[in-house]
Amino acid sequence: MKQKFAKFMYGRYGLDELSKFISYVSLLVLVVSMFLPQPAKMIVFIAAVLTLGNAYFRIFSKNFEKRRTENAKFLRFRQRIKDRFGLRRDMWKQRKEFRFFKCPSCKSVLRVPKGKGRIRIVCKKCGTAFEKKT
Ligand SMILES: [Zn+2]
């Protein structure tokens, strides 16, 4: 049985982070669908099953390049979200000593000490200067 499975999986892409994520989300939605009234129950259930099917399609796929590209895209996206949450956490921790401003031109977040009155802030990234009360 195990050997048969190994033979079947030979030359197939296998499990990656994106497929794991899709499986978790579709299973979660599947559970949620049980608590919904009809006809939403049926629609959400079918959507979840199709999504889960997509995860299996990816696992058994023989198109390695395409699956790798999708997974890389997903990992980049996930990292961006993680970074954003990390930044929010840091901002919250430092809220008593610092204020945070977004650069009006490049949108990067700048940290300045609190309670200095009106100051001129120069963006470290793009050099844009703007004034803010801290
Ligand atoms: Zn800037």
Short mmCIF file of N, CA and C and ligand atoms in Angstrom, two decimals:
data_model
loop_
_atom_site.label_atom_id
_atom_site.label_comp_id
_atom_site.label_asym_id
_atom_site.label_seq_id
_atom_site.Cartn_x
_atom_site.Cartn_y
_atom_site.Cartn_z
N MET A 1 0.83 -1.20 0.00
CA MET A 1 0.00 0.00 0.00
C MET A 1 0.87 1.26 0.00
N LYS A 2 1.85 1.25 0.93
CA LYS A 2 2.72 2.41 1.04
C LYS A 2 3.55 2.57 -0.25
N GLN A 3 3.97 1.43 -0.77
CA GLN A 3 4.78 1.45 -1.99
C GLN A 3 3.98 1.93 -3.18
N LYS A 4 2.73 1.47 -3.23
CA LYS A 4 1.83 1.88 -4.31
C LYS A 4 1.66 3.39 -4.30
N PHE A 5 1.50 3.93 -3.08
CA PHE A 5 1.31 5.36 -2.93
C PHE A 5 2.57 6.11 -3.37
N ALA A 6 3.71 5.60 -2.98
CA ALA A 6 4.98 6.22 -3.35
C ALA A 6 5.13 6.23 -4.87
N LYS A 7 4.71 5.14 -5.50
CA LYS A 7 4.79 5.03 -6.95
C LYS A 7 3.86 6.05 -7.61
N PHE A 8 2.68 6.18 -7.00
CA PHE A 8 1.69 7.13 -7.52
C PHE A 8 2.20 8.56 -7.40
N MET A 9 2.87 8.84 -6.29
CA MET A 9 3.34 10.19 -6.04
C MET A 9 4.61 10.53 -6.82
N TYR A 10 5.24 9.51 -7.39
CA TYR A 10 6.48 9.76 -8.11
C TYR A 10 6.23 10.70 -9.29
N GLY A 11 7.03 11.74 -9.36
CA GLY A 11 6.87 12.71 -10.45
C GLY A 11 5.74 13.69 -10.22
N ARG A 12 5.18 13.64 -9.02
CA ARG A 12 4.12 14.60 -8.68
C ARG A 12 4.66 15.60 -7.67
N TYR A 13 4.04 16.75 -7.67
CA TYR A 13 4.56 17.89 -6.94
C TYR A 13 4.60 17.69 -5.41
N GLY A 14 3.52 17.18 -4.83
CA GLY A 14 3.49 16.96 -3.39
C GLY A 14 2.97 18.16 -2.61
N LEU A 15 3.07 18.04 -1.30
CA LEU A 15 2.50 19.06 -0.42
C LEU A 15 3.44 20.25 -0.27
N ASP A 16 2.90 21.45 -0.37
CA ASP A 16 3.69 22.63 -0.05
C ASP A 16 2.90 23.56 0.86
N GLU A 17 3.48 24.69 1.20
CA GLU A 17 2.84 25.60 2.15
C GLU A 17 1.49 26.11 1.65
N LEU A 18 1.41 26.40 0.35
CA LEU A 18 0.16 26.92 -0.20
C LEU A 18 -0.96 25.88 -0.11
N SER A 19 -0.64 24.61 -0.46
CA SER A 19 -1.65 23.56 -0.39
C SER A 19 -2.10 23.33 1.05
N LYS A 20 -1.15 23.40 1.98
CA LYS A 20 -1.49 23.28 3.40
C LYS A 20 -2.46 24.37 3.78
N PHE A 21 -2.13 25.59 3.39
CA PHE A 21 -2.98 26.74 3.73
C PHE A 21 -4.39 26.57 3.14
N ILE A 22 -4.44 26.18 1.85
CA ILE A 22 -5.75 25.99 1.19
C ILE A 22 -6.55 24.91 1.92
N SER A 23 -5.88 23.81 2.30
CA SER A 23 -6.59 22.72 3.00
C SER A 23 -7.15 23.21 4.32
N TYR A 24 -6.34 23.92 5.11
CA TYR A 24 -6.81 24.40 6.40
C TYR A 24 -8.02 25.30 6.23
N VAL A 25 -7.90 26.26 5.31
CA VAL A 25 -8.99 27.23 5.12
C VAL A 25 -10.25 26.51 4.66
N SER A 26 -10.13 25.57 3.70
CA SER A 26 -11.35 24.93 3.20
C SER A 26 -11.97 24.03 4.27
N LEU A 27 -11.15 23.39 5.11
CA LEU A 27 -11.71 22.57 6.19
C LEU A 27 -12.44 23.45 7.21
N LEU A 28 -11.84 24.60 7.48
CA LEU A 28 -12.46 25.55 8.41
C LEU A 28 -13.81 26.01 7.86
N VAL A 29 -13.83 26.35 6.56
CA VAL A 29 -15.07 26.82 5.93
C VAL A 29 -16.10 25.68 5.92
N LEU A 30 -15.62 24.46 5.72
CA LEU A 30 -16.50 23.28 5.73
C LEU A 30 -17.21 23.17 7.08
N VAL A 31 -16.46 23.36 8.15
CA VAL A 31 -17.04 23.29 9.50
C VAL A 31 -18.03 24.44 9.70
N VAL A 32 -17.63 25.65 9.27
CA VAL A 32 -18.52 26.81 9.41
C VAL A 32 -19.82 26.58 8.65
N SER A 33 -19.72 25.96 7.46
CA SER A 33 -20.91 25.77 6.62
C SER A 33 -21.99 24.95 7.32
N MET A 34 -21.58 24.07 8.24
CA MET A 34 -22.54 23.21 8.95
C MET A 34 -23.50 24.03 9.82
N PHE A 35 -23.05 25.22 10.21
CA PHE A 35 -23.88 26.04 11.10
C PHE A 35 -24.73 27.06 10.34
N LEU A 36 -24.62 27.04 9.02
CA LEU A 36 -25.37 28.02 8.23
C LEU A 36 -26.74 27.48 7.85
N PRO A 37 -27.69 28.39 7.66
CA PRO A 37 -29.01 27.95 7.19
C PRO A 37 -28.96 27.68 5.69
N GLN A 38 -29.88 26.90 5.19
CA GLN A 38 -29.98 26.70 3.73
C GLN A 38 -30.50 27.97 3.09
N PRO A 39 -30.20 28.32 1.84
CA PRO A 39 -29.33 27.55 0.94
C PRO A 39 -27.85 27.90 1.08
N ALA A 40 -27.51 28.85 1.98
CA ALA A 40 -26.11 29.24 2.14
C ALA A 40 -25.24 28.03 2.50
N LYS A 41 -25.80 27.14 3.32
CA LYS A 41 -25.09 25.94 3.76
C LYS A 41 -24.55 25.16 2.55
N MET A 42 -25.46 24.89 1.60
CA MET A 42 -25.11 24.09 0.43
C MET A 42 -24.05 24.80 -0.42
N ILE A 43 -24.25 26.10 -0.64
CA ILE A 43 -23.34 26.87 -1.49
C ILE A 43 -21.94 26.92 -0.88
N VAL A 44 -21.88 27.23 0.42
CA VAL A 44 -20.58 27.34 1.10
C VAL A 44 -19.92 25.97 1.16
N PHE A 45 -20.71 24.93 1.39
CA PHE A 45 -20.19 23.57 1.45
C PHE A 45 -19.53 23.18 0.13
N ILE A 46 -20.24 23.45 -0.98
CA ILE A 46 -19.70 23.12 -2.30
C ILE A 46 -18.43 23.92 -2.59
N ALA A 47 -18.46 25.20 -2.23
CA ALA A 47 -17.29 26.05 -2.44
C ALA A 47 -16.08 25.49 -1.67
N ALA A 48 -16.33 25.06 -0.42
CA ALA A 48 -15.24 24.52 0.39
C ALA A 48 -14.69 23.22 -0.20
N VAL A 49 -15.59 22.36 -0.69
CA VAL A 49 -15.16 21.09 -1.28
C VAL A 49 -14.33 21.35 -2.54
N LEU A 50 -14.79 22.31 -3.35
CA LEU A 50 -14.05 22.65 -4.57
C LEU A 50 -12.66 23.20 -4.23
N THR A 51 -12.60 24.02 -3.19
CA THR A 51 -11.33 24.60 -2.76
C THR A 51 -10.38 23.51 -2.27
N LEU A 52 -10.94 22.58 -1.51
CA LEU A 52 -10.14 21.46 -1.02
C LEU A 52 -9.65 20.63 -2.22
N GLY A 53 -10.52 20.46 -3.20
CA GLY A 53 -10.14 19.75 -4.42
C GLY A 53 -8.98 20.43 -5.11
N ASN A 54 -8.97 21.75 -5.07
CA ASN A 54 -7.87 22.50 -5.67
C ASN A 54 -6.55 22.22 -4.96
N ALA A 55 -6.61 22.07 -3.62
CA ALA A 55 -5.40 21.74 -2.87
C ALA A 55 -4.87 20.38 -3.32
N TYR A 56 -5.78 19.40 -3.48
CA TYR A 56 -5.35 18.07 -3.92
C TYR A 56 -4.85 18.08 -5.35
N PHE A 57 -5.51 18.90 -6.18
CA PHE A 57 -5.04 19.05 -7.56
C PHE A 57 -3.59 19.52 -7.57
N ARG A 58 -3.27 20.48 -6.69
CA ARG A 58 -1.90 21.01 -6.62
C ARG A 58 -0.92 19.94 -6.14
N ILE A 59 -1.34 19.15 -5.13
CA ILE A 59 -0.47 18.12 -4.57
C ILE A 59 -0.13 17.05 -5.62
N PHE A 60 -1.13 16.67 -6.42
CA PHE A 60 -0.93 15.60 -7.40
C PHE A 60 -0.48 16.12 -8.76
N SER A 61 -0.28 17.42 -8.84
CA SER A 61 0.09 18.03 -10.11
C SER A 61 1.48 17.58 -10.58
N LYS A 62 1.65 17.55 -11.90
CA LYS A 62 2.97 17.22 -12.45
C LYS A 62 3.67 18.46 -13.00
N ASN A 63 2.97 19.58 -12.93
CA ASN A 63 3.55 20.83 -13.41
C ASN A 63 4.29 21.53 -12.26
N PHE A 64 5.52 21.09 -12.02
CA PHE A 64 6.30 21.58 -10.88
C PHE A 64 6.51 23.09 -10.94
N GLU A 65 6.85 23.55 -12.16
CA GLU A 65 7.23 24.96 -12.28
C GLU A 65 6.09 25.88 -11.89
N LYS A 66 4.91 25.57 -12.42
CA LYS A 66 3.74 26.41 -12.13
C LYS A 66 3.41 26.38 -10.64
N ARG A 67 3.45 25.18 -10.05
CA ARG A 67 3.12 25.05 -8.62
C ARG A 67 4.14 25.79 -7.77
N ARG A 68 5.41 25.72 -8.16
CA ARG A 68 6.46 26.42 -7.40
C ARG A 68 6.26 27.93 -7.47
N THR A 69 5.89 28.42 -8.65
CA THR A 69 5.66 29.85 -8.81
C THR A 69 4.50 30.30 -7.92
N GLU A 70 3.41 29.51 -7.92
CA GLU A 70 2.26 29.84 -7.07
C GLU A 70 2.66 29.87 -5.60
N ASN A 71 3.42 28.85 -5.20
CA ASN A 71 3.82 28.76 -3.81
C ASN A 71 4.72 29.93 -3.41
N ALA A 72 5.64 30.30 -4.29
CA ALA A 72 6.54 31.42 -4.01
C ALA A 72 5.75 32.71 -3.84
N LYS A 73 4.74 32.89 -4.71
CA LYS A 73 3.89 34.08 -4.63
C LYS A 73 3.18 34.11 -3.28
N PHE A 74 2.66 32.95 -2.90
CA PHE A 74 1.94 32.84 -1.63
C PHE A 74 2.87 33.16 -0.45
N LEU A 75 4.09 32.63 -0.49
CA LEU A 75 5.04 32.86 0.61
C LEU A 75 5.40 34.33 0.73
N ARG A 76 5.57 34.99 -0.44
CA ARG A 76 5.87 36.43 -0.42
C ARG A 76 4.72 37.21 0.21
N PHE A 77 3.51 36.84 -0.20
CA PHE A 77 2.31 37.50 0.31
C PHE A 77 2.21 37.30 1.83
N ARG A 78 2.44 36.08 2.28
CA ARG A 78 2.35 35.76 3.70
C ARG A 78 3.40 36.54 4.51
N GLN A 79 4.60 36.66 3.93
CA GLN A 79 5.66 37.39 4.60
C GLN A 79 5.30 38.87 4.76
N ARG A 80 4.66 39.42 3.71
CA ARG A 80 4.25 40.83 3.76
C ARG A 80 3.26 41.06 4.90
N ILE A 81 2.32 40.13 5.03
CA ILE A 81 1.32 40.24 6.11
C ILE A 81 2.01 40.14 7.48
N LYS A 82 2.93 39.17 7.59
CA LYS A 82 3.67 38.99 8.84
C LYS A 82 4.44 40.25 9.19
N ASP A 83 5.12 40.83 8.20
CA ASP A 83 5.90 42.05 8.42
C ASP A 83 5.00 43.17 8.91
N ARG A 84 3.83 43.28 8.28
CA ARG A 84 2.91 44.36 8.65
C ARG A 84 2.45 44.19 10.10
N PHE A 85 2.14 42.97 10.49
CA PHE A 85 1.72 42.73 11.87
C PHE A 85 2.86 42.99 12.84
N GLY A 86 4.07 42.61 12.44
CA GLY A 86 5.25 42.85 13.27
C GLY A 86 5.43 44.34 13.50
N LEU A 87 5.25 45.12 12.44
CA LEU A 87 5.39 46.58 12.54
C LEU A 87 4.34 47.15 13.47
N ARG A 88 3.09 46.69 13.31
CA ARG A 88 2.00 47.16 14.18
C ARG A 88 2.32 46.86 15.65
N ARG A 89 2.85 45.67 15.90
CA ARG A 89 3.18 45.27 17.27
C ARG A 89 4.27 46.18 17.83
N ASP A 90 5.32 46.44 17.01
CA ASP A 90 6.40 47.33 17.45
C ASP A 90 5.87 48.73 17.74
N MET A 91 4.99 49.22 16.85
CA MET A 91 4.44 50.55 17.03
C MET A 91 3.66 50.63 18.33
N TRP A 92 2.92 49.59 18.64
CA TRP A 92 2.12 49.55 19.86
C TRP A 92 3.02 49.54 21.09
N LYS A 93 4.11 48.75 21.04
CA LYS A 93 5.04 48.65 22.16
C LYS A 93 5.75 49.97 22.43
N GLN A 94 6.03 50.71 21.34
CA GLN A 94 6.83 51.94 21.48
C GLN A 94 5.97 53.19 21.50
N ARG A 95 4.66 53.03 21.65
CA ARG A 95 3.75 54.17 21.49
C ARG A 95 3.96 55.27 22.51
N LYS A 96 4.57 54.96 23.67
CA LYS A 96 4.75 55.98 24.71
C LYS A 96 5.93 56.89 24.42
N GLU A 97 6.96 56.36 23.78
CA GLU A 97 8.15 57.16 23.51
C GLU A 97 8.21 57.71 22.09
N PHE A 98 7.49 57.09 21.18
CA PHE A 98 7.62 57.48 19.77
C PHE A 98 6.29 57.72 19.10
N ARG A 99 6.37 58.49 18.03
CA ARG A 99 5.20 58.62 17.16
C ARG A 99 5.60 58.11 15.79
N PHE A 100 4.63 57.64 15.05
CA PHE A 100 4.92 57.06 13.74
C PHE A 100 4.16 57.82 12.67
N PHE A 101 4.88 58.15 11.61
CA PHE A 101 4.25 58.85 10.49
C PHE A 101 4.56 58.13 9.20
N LYS A 102 3.63 58.23 8.27
CA LYS A 102 3.86 57.67 6.95
C LYS A 102 4.43 58.75 6.07
N CYS A 103 5.48 58.43 5.35
CA CYS A 103 6.04 59.39 4.41
C CYS A 103 4.98 59.69 3.34
N PRO A 104 4.73 61.00 3.07
CA PRO A 104 3.69 61.32 2.09
C PRO A 104 4.04 60.90 0.67
N SER A 105 5.31 60.70 0.42
CA SER A 105 5.66 60.34 -0.95
C SER A 105 5.89 58.85 -1.17
N CYS A 106 6.67 58.18 -0.29
CA CYS A 106 6.93 56.75 -0.54
C CYS A 106 6.18 55.83 0.41
N LYS A 107 5.43 56.39 1.35
CA LYS A 107 4.57 55.62 2.27
C LYS A 107 5.32 54.75 3.28
N SER A 108 6.64 54.92 3.38
CA SER A 108 7.33 54.13 4.40
C SER A 108 7.05 54.75 5.78
N VAL A 109 7.08 53.91 6.80
CA VAL A 109 6.74 54.36 8.15
C VAL A 109 7.99 54.92 8.83
N LEU A 110 7.86 56.13 9.39
CA LEU A 110 8.99 56.78 10.05
C LEU A 110 8.70 56.94 11.53
N ARG A 111 9.72 56.70 12.34
CA ARG A 111 9.55 56.79 13.79
C ARG A 111 10.24 58.04 14.31
N VAL A 112 9.52 58.84 15.07
CA VAL A 112 10.12 60.04 15.66
C VAL A 112 9.81 60.08 17.16
N PRO A 113 10.74 60.67 17.96
CA PRO A 113 10.49 60.76 19.39
C PRO A 113 9.28 61.63 19.69
N LYS A 114 8.57 61.29 20.71
CA LYS A 114 7.33 61.98 21.07
C LYS A 114 7.63 63.26 21.87
N GLY A 115 6.72 64.20 21.81
CA GLY A 115 6.78 65.39 22.66
C GLY A 115 7.84 66.40 22.30
N LYS A 116 8.21 66.52 21.03
CA LYS A 116 9.23 67.49 20.61
C LYS A 116 8.59 68.71 19.96
N GLY A 117 7.28 68.78 19.97
CA GLY A 117 6.61 69.90 19.32
C GLY A 117 6.56 69.70 17.82
N ARG A 118 6.49 70.81 17.09
CA ARG A 118 6.40 70.71 15.64
C ARG A 118 7.80 70.50 15.07
N ILE A 119 8.01 69.42 14.37
CA ILE A 119 9.35 69.16 13.83
C ILE A 119 9.30 68.83 12.34
N ARG A 120 10.48 68.99 11.73
CA ARG A 120 10.63 68.67 10.33
C ARG A 120 11.17 67.25 10.25
N ILE A 121 10.46 66.42 9.52
CA ILE A 121 10.88 65.03 9.40
C ILE A 121 11.38 64.78 7.98
N VAL A 122 12.55 64.17 7.89
CA VAL A 122 13.08 63.84 6.56
C VAL A 122 13.04 62.32 6.41
N CYS A 123 12.38 61.87 5.35
CA CYS A 123 12.27 60.43 5.11
C CYS A 123 13.64 59.84 4.82
N LYS A 124 13.94 58.74 5.53
CA LYS A 124 15.25 58.10 5.37
C LYS A 124 15.36 57.42 4.00
N LYS A 125 14.22 57.04 3.49
CA LYS A 125 14.22 56.24 2.26
C LYS A 125 14.31 57.11 1.01
N CYS A 126 13.43 58.14 0.95
CA CYS A 126 13.37 58.91 -0.31
C CYS A 126 13.78 60.36 -0.14
N GLY A 127 14.02 60.82 1.12
CA GLY A 127 14.50 62.18 1.32
C GLY A 127 13.42 63.26 1.37
N THR A 128 12.17 62.88 1.24
CA THR A 128 11.08 63.85 1.32
C THR A 128 10.99 64.43 2.74
N ALA A 129 10.84 65.77 2.80
CA ALA A 129 10.73 66.41 4.11
C ALA A 129 9.30 66.88 4.35
N PHE A 130 8.81 66.71 5.55
CA PHE A 130 7.47 67.21 5.90
C PHE A 130 7.44 67.56 7.38
N GLU A 131 6.46 68.37 7.74
CA GLU A 131 6.39 68.82 9.14
C GLU A 131 5.24 68.14 9.86
N LYS A 132 5.50 67.80 11.12
CA LYS A 132 4.44 67.18 11.92
C LYS A 132 4.60 67.60 13.37
N LYS A 133 3.51 67.57 14.09
CA LYS A 133 3.56 67.83 15.52
C LYS A 133 3.73 66.47 16.20
N THR A 134 4.69 66.40 17.12
CA THR A 134 4.93 65.10 17.76
C THR A 134 4.44 65.08 19.20
ZN ZN B 1 9.73 58.57 1.72
#
